[in-house]
GROMACS .gro file of C-alpha atoms in nm:
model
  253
    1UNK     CA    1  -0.530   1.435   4.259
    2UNK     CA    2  -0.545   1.241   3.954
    3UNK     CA    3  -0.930   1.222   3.808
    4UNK     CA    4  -1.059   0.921   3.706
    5UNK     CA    5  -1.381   0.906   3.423
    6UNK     CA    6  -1.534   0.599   3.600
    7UNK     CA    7  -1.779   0.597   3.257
    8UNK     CA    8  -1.454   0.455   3.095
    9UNK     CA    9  -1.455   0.180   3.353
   10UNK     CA   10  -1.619  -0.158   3.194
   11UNK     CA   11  -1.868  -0.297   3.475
   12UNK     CA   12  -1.933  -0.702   3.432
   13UNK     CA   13  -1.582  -0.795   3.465
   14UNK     CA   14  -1.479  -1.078   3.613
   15UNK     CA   15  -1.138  -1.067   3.795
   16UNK     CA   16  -0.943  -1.372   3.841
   17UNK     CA   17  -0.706  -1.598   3.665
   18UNK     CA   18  -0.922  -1.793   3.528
   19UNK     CA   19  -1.094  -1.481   3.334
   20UNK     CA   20  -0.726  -1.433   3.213
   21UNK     CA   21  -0.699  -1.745   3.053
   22UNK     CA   22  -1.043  -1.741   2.891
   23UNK     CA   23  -0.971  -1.424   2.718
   24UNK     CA   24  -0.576  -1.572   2.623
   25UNK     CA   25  -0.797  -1.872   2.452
   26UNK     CA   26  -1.060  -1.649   2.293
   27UNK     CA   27  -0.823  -1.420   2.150
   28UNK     CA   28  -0.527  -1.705   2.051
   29UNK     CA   29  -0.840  -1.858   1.836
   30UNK     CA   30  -0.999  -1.543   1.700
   31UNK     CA   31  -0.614  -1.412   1.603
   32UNK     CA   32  -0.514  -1.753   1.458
   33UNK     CA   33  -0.817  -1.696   1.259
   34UNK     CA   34  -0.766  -1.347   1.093
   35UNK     CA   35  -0.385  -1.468   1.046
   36UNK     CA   36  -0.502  -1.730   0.788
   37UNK     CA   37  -0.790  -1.501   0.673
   38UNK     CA   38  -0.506  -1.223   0.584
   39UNK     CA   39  -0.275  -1.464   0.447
   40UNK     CA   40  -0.529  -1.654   0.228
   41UNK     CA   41  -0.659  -1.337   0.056
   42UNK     CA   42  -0.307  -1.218   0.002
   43UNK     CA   43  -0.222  -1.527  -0.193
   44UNK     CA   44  -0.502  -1.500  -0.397
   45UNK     CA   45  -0.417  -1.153  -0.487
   46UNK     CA   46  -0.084  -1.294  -0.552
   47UNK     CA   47  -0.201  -1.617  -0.770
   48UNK     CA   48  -0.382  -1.360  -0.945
   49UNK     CA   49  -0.137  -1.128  -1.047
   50UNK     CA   50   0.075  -1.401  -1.149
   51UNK     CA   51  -0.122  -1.449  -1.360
   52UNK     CA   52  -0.249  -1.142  -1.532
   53UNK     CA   53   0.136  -1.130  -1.572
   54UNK     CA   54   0.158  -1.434  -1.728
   55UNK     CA   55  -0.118  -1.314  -1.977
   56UNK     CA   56   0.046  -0.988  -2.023
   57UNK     CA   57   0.330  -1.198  -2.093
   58UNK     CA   58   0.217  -1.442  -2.361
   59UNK     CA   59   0.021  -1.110  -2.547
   60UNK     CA   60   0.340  -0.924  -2.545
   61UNK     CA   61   0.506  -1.208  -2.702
   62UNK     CA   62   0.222  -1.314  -2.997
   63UNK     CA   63   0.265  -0.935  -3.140
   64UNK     CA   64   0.470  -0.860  -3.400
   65UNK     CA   65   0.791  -0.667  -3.354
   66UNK     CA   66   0.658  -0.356  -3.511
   67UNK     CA   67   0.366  -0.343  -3.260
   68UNK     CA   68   0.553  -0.501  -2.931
   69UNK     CA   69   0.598  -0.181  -2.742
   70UNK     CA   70   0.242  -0.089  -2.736
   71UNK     CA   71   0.114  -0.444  -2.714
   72UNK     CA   72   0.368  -0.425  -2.374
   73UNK     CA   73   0.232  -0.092  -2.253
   74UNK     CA   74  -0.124  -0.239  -2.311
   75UNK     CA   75  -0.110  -0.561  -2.162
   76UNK     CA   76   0.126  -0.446  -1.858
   77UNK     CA   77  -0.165  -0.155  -1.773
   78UNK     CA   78  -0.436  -0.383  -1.853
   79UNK     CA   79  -0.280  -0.675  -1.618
   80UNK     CA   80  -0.257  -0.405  -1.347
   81UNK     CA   81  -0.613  -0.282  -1.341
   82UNK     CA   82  -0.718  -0.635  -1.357
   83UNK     CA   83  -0.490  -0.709  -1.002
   84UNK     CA   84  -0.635  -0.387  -0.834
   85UNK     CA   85  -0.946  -0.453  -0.934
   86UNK     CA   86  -0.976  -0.805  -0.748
   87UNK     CA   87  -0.794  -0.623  -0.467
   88UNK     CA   88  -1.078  -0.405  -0.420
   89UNK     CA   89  -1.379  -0.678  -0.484
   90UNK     CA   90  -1.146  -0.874  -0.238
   91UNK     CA   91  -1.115  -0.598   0.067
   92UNK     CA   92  -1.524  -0.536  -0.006
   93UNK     CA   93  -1.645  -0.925   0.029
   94UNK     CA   94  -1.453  -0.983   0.340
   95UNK     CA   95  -1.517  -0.640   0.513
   96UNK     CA   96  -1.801  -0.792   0.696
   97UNK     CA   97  -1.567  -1.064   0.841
   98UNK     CA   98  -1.251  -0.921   0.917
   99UNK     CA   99  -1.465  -0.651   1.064
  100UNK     CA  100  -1.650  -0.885   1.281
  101UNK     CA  101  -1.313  -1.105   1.360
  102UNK     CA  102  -1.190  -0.740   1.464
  103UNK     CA  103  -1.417  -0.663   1.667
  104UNK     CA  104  -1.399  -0.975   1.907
  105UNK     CA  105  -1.041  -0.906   1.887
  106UNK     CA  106  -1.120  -0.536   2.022
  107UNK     CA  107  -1.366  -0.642   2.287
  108UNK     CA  108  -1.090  -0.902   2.426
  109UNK     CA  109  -0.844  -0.660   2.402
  110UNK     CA  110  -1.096  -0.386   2.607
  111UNK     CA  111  -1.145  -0.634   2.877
  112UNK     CA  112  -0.827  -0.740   2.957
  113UNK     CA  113  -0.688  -0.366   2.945
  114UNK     CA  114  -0.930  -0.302   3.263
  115UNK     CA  115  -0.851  -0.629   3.406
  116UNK     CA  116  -0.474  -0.517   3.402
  117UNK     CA  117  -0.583  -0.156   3.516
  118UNK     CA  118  -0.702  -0.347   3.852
  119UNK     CA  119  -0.359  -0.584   3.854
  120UNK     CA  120  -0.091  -0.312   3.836
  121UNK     CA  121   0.145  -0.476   4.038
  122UNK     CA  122   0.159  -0.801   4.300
  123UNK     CA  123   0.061  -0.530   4.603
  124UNK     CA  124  -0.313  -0.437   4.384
  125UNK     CA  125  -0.350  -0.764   4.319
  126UNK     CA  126  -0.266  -0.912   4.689
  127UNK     CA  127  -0.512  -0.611   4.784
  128UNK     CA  128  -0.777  -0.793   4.612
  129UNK     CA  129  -0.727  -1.112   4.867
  130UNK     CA  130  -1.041  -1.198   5.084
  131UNK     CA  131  -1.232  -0.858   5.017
  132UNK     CA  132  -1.536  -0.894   5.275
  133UNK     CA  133  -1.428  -1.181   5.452
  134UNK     CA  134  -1.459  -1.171   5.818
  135UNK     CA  135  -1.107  -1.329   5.844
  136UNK     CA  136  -0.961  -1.021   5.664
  137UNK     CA  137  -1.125  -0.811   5.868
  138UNK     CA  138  -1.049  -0.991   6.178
  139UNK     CA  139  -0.660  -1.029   6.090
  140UNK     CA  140  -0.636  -0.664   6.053
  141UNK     CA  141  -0.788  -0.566   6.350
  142UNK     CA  142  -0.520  -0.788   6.556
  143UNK     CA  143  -0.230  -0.665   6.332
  144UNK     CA  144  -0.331  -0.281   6.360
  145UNK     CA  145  -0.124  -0.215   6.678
  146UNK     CA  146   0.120  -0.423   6.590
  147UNK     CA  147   0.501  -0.404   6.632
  148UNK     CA  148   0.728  -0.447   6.372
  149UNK     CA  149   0.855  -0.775   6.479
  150UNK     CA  150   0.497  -0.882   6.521
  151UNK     CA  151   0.414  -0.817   6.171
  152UNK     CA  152   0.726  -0.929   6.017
  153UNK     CA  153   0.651  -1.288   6.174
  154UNK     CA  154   0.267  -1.226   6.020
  155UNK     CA  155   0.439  -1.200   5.721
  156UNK     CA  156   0.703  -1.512   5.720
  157UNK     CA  157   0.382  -1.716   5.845
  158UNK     CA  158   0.174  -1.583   5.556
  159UNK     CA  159   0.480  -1.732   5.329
  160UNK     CA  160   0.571  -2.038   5.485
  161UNK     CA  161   0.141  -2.144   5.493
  162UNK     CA  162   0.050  -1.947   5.169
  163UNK     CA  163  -0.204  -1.751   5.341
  164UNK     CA  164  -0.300  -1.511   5.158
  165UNK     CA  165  -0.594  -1.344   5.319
  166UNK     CA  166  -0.341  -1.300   5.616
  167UNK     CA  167  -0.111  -1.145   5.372
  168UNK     CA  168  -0.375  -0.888   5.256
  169UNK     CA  169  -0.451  -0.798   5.592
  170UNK     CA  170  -0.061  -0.720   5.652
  171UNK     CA  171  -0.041  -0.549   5.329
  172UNK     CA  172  -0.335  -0.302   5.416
  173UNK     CA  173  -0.225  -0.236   5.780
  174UNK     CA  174   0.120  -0.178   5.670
  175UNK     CA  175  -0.002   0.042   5.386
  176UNK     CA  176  -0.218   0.262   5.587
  177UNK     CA  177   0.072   0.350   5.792
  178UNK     CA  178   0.280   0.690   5.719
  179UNK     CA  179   0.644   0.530   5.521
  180UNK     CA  180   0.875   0.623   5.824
  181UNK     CA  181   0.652   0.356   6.026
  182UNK     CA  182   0.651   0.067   5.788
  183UNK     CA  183   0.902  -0.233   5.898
  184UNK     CA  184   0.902  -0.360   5.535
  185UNK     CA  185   0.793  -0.295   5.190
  186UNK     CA  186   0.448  -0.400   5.080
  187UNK     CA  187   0.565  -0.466   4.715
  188UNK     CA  188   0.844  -0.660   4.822
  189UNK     CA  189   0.664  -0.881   5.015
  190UNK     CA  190   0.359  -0.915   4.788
  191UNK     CA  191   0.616  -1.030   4.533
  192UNK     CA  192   0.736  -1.322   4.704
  193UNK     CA  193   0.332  -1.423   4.755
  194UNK     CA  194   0.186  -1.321   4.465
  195UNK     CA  195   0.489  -1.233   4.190
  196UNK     CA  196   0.458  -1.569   4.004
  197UNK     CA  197   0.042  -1.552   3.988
  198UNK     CA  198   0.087  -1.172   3.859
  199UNK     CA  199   0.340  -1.230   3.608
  200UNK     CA  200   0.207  -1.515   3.443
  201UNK     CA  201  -0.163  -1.318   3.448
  202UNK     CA  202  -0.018  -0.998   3.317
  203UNK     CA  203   0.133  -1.185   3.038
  204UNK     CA  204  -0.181  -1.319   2.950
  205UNK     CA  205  -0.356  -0.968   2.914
  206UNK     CA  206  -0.082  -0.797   2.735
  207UNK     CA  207  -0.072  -1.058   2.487
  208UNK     CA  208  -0.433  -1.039   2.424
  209UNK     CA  209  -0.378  -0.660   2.363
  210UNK     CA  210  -0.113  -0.724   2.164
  211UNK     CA  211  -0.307  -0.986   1.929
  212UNK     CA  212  -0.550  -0.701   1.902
  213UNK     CA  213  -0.266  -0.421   1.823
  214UNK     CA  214  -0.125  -0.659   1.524
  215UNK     CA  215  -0.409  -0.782   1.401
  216UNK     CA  216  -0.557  -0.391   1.352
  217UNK     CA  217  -0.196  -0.348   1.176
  218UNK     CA  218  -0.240  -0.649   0.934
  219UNK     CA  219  -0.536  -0.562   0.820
  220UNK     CA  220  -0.461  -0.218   0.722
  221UNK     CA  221  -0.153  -0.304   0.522
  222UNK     CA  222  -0.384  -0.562   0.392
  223UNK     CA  223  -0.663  -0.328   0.246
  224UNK     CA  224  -0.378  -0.015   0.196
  225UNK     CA  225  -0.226  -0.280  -0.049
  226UNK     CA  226   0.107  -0.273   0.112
  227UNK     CA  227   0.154  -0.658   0.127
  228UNK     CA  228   0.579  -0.608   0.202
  229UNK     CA  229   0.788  -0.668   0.499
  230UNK     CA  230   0.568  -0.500   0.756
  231UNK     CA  231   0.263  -0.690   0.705
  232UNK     CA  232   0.513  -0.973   0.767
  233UNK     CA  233   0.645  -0.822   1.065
  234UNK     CA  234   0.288  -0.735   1.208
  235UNK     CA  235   0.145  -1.054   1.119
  236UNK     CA  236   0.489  -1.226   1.293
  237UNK     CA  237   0.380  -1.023   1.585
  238UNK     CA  238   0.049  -1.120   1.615
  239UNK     CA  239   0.175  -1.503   1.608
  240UNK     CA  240   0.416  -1.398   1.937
  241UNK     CA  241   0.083  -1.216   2.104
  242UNK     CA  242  -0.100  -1.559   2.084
  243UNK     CA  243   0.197  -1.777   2.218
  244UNK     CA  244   0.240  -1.507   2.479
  245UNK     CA  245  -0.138  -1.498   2.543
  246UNK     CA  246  -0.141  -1.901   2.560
  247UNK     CA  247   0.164  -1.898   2.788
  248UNK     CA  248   0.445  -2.189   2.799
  249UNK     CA  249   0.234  -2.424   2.961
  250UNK     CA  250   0.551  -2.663   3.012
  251UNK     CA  251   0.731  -2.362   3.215
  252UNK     CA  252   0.385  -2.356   3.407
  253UNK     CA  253   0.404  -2.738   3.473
   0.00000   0.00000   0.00000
């Protein structure tokens, strides 16, 4: 039996759709955020090695001939302390926000990891349906001696009206049963009531994660100094997360 550490298990947590979306918007805007944070101090590390270059430049070219190759060694080492230097005042005055823009990031991230821990699939989530209503409880008790073409017209009903505290009832009666006794498969079914809902939810969270995942990779090649192709890559990333977070609300429509 697999062992669960219910300590890791947040408590507070709302589950629902509408959670889902709040977290998509929270972390969209918080992500958006660091993006142009990243980006902004980049260029200025840029701008600013420009230029110190340009400097290094224009003192290399005022020597004389005679004293050119030191004046070059000189200003080129001088022009590169100068860049590293304002990297590191740079990465120490906006510790405090990146950190904090992180850390929203993280606790987004945290919440919609145990909101998709509950939401594995359509069946958890159709499980969910009507928990302590009477009419749950009340459909299953009718359905629990029921044959298989009795529950397989429960279960066209449940589709055709878009019941789906009937459905969750069918789905737990059905799933209590040993597998040689089931007339149909719970996923399959939960996926024609719920499949749309789940996807569109699941997408939500793993985007959120994702803006999270990217946005912990940007800022490390940020403060490593590696400002190349992979911060590009993980900062293109984090721009995806956010879209998939916000969802394609004209695919929705």
């Amino acid at each position: 039996m697999a062992t669960i550490d219910f300590n890791t298990v947040p408590s507070g947590v709302t589950l629902n759709e509408e959670r889902a979306q709040y977290l998509s918007d929270r972390a969209a805007e918080t992500a958006t955020a660091f993006s142009r944070k990243i980006e902004k101090l980049q260029a200025t590390v840029r701008e600013a090695r420009d230029n110190y270059s340009r400097e290094a430049d224009d003192l290399i070219a005022s020597a004389s001939p005679e004293d050119r190759a030191t004046a070059r060694a000189f200003a080129k080492k001088n022009a590169a302390n100068k860049a590293a230097n304002l990297r590191r005042q740079l990465i120490a005055s906006s510790e405090p926000e990146r950190a904090a823009m992180l850390k929203g990031l993280k606790g987004y991230a945290d919440e919609a990891a145990a909101i998709a821990a509950v939401y594995t699939s359509p069946a958890s989530m159709l499980g969910r349906v009507g928990l302590g209503d009477p009419k749950r409880t009340q459909y299953q008790l009718q359905l629990e001696g029921a044959g298989p073409v009795e529950l397989e017209t429960a279960a066209r009903t449940a589709i055709m009206t878009g019941d789906l505290v009937l459905g969750a009832a069918i789905a737990t009666v059905i799933d209590r049963r040993p597998k040689d006794r089931r007339p149909f498969a719970v996923q399959a079914f939960a996926e024609r009531l719920l499949g749309e809902v789940w996807k569109r939810i699941h997408t939500k969270l793993e985007g959120v994660q994702l803006a999270y995942k990217s946005a912990v990779a940007a800022d490390r090649e940020f403060v490593r100094g590696k400002a190349d192709g992979i911060t590009n890559l993980s900062l293109a990333l984090s721009r995806q997360a956010i879209e998939e977070a916000a969802g394609d609300e004209g695919d929705e429509a």
